[in-house]
Short mmCIF file of C-alpha atoms in Angstrom, two decimals:
data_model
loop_
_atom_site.label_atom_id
_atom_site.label_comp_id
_atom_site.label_asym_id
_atom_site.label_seq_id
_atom_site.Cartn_x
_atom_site.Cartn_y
_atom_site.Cartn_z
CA UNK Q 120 40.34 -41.46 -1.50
CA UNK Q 121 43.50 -42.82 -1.79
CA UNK Q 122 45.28 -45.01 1.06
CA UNK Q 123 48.20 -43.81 2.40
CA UNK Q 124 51.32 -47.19 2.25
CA UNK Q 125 52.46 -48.06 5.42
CA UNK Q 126 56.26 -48.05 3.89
CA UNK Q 127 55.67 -44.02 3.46
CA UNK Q 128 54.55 -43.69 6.99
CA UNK Q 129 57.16 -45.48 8.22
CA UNK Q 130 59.58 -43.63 6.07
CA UNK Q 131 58.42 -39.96 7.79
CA UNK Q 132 58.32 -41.94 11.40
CA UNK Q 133 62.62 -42.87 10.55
CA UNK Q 134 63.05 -39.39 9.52
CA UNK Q 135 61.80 -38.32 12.57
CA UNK Q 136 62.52 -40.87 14.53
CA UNK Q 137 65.15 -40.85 17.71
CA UNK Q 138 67.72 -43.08 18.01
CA UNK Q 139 66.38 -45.45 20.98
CA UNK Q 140 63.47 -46.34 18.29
CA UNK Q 141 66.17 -46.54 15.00
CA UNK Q 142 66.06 -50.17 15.53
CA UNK Q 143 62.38 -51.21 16.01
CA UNK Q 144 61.43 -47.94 13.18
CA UNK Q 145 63.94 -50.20 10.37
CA UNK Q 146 61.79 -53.52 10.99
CA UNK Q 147 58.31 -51.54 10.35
CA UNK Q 148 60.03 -49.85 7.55
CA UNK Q 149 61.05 -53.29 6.14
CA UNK Q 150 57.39 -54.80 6.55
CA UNK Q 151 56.08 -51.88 5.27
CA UNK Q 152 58.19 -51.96 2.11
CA UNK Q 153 57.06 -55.61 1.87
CA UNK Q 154 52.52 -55.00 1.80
CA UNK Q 155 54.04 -51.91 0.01
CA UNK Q 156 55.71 -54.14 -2.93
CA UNK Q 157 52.64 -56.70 -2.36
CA UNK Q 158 50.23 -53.87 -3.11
CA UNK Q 159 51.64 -52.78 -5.67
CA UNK Q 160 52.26 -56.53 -7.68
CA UNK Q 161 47.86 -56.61 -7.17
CA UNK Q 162 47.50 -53.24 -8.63
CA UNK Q 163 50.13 -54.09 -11.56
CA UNK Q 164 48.07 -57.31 -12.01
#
């Protein structure tokens, strides 16, 4: 079963998001891109 990356959850949350939540939605995105690119350096590994 594969897991599902928190940056592509956050990514569908932005597209959906409103604009109230633009703000705090950008800073999950950006931590989620960062375990994203961590995960991703330990699978390359």
């Amino acid at each position: 079963m594969k897991q599902i990356s928190l940056g592509k959850i956050n990514k569908q949350l932005i597209a959906n998001d409103v604009p109230i939540g633009k703000k705090l939605s950008q800073k999950c995105l950006a931590l989620g891109n960062k375990q994203e690119q961590q995960a991703e350096k330990r699978v390359g590994q």
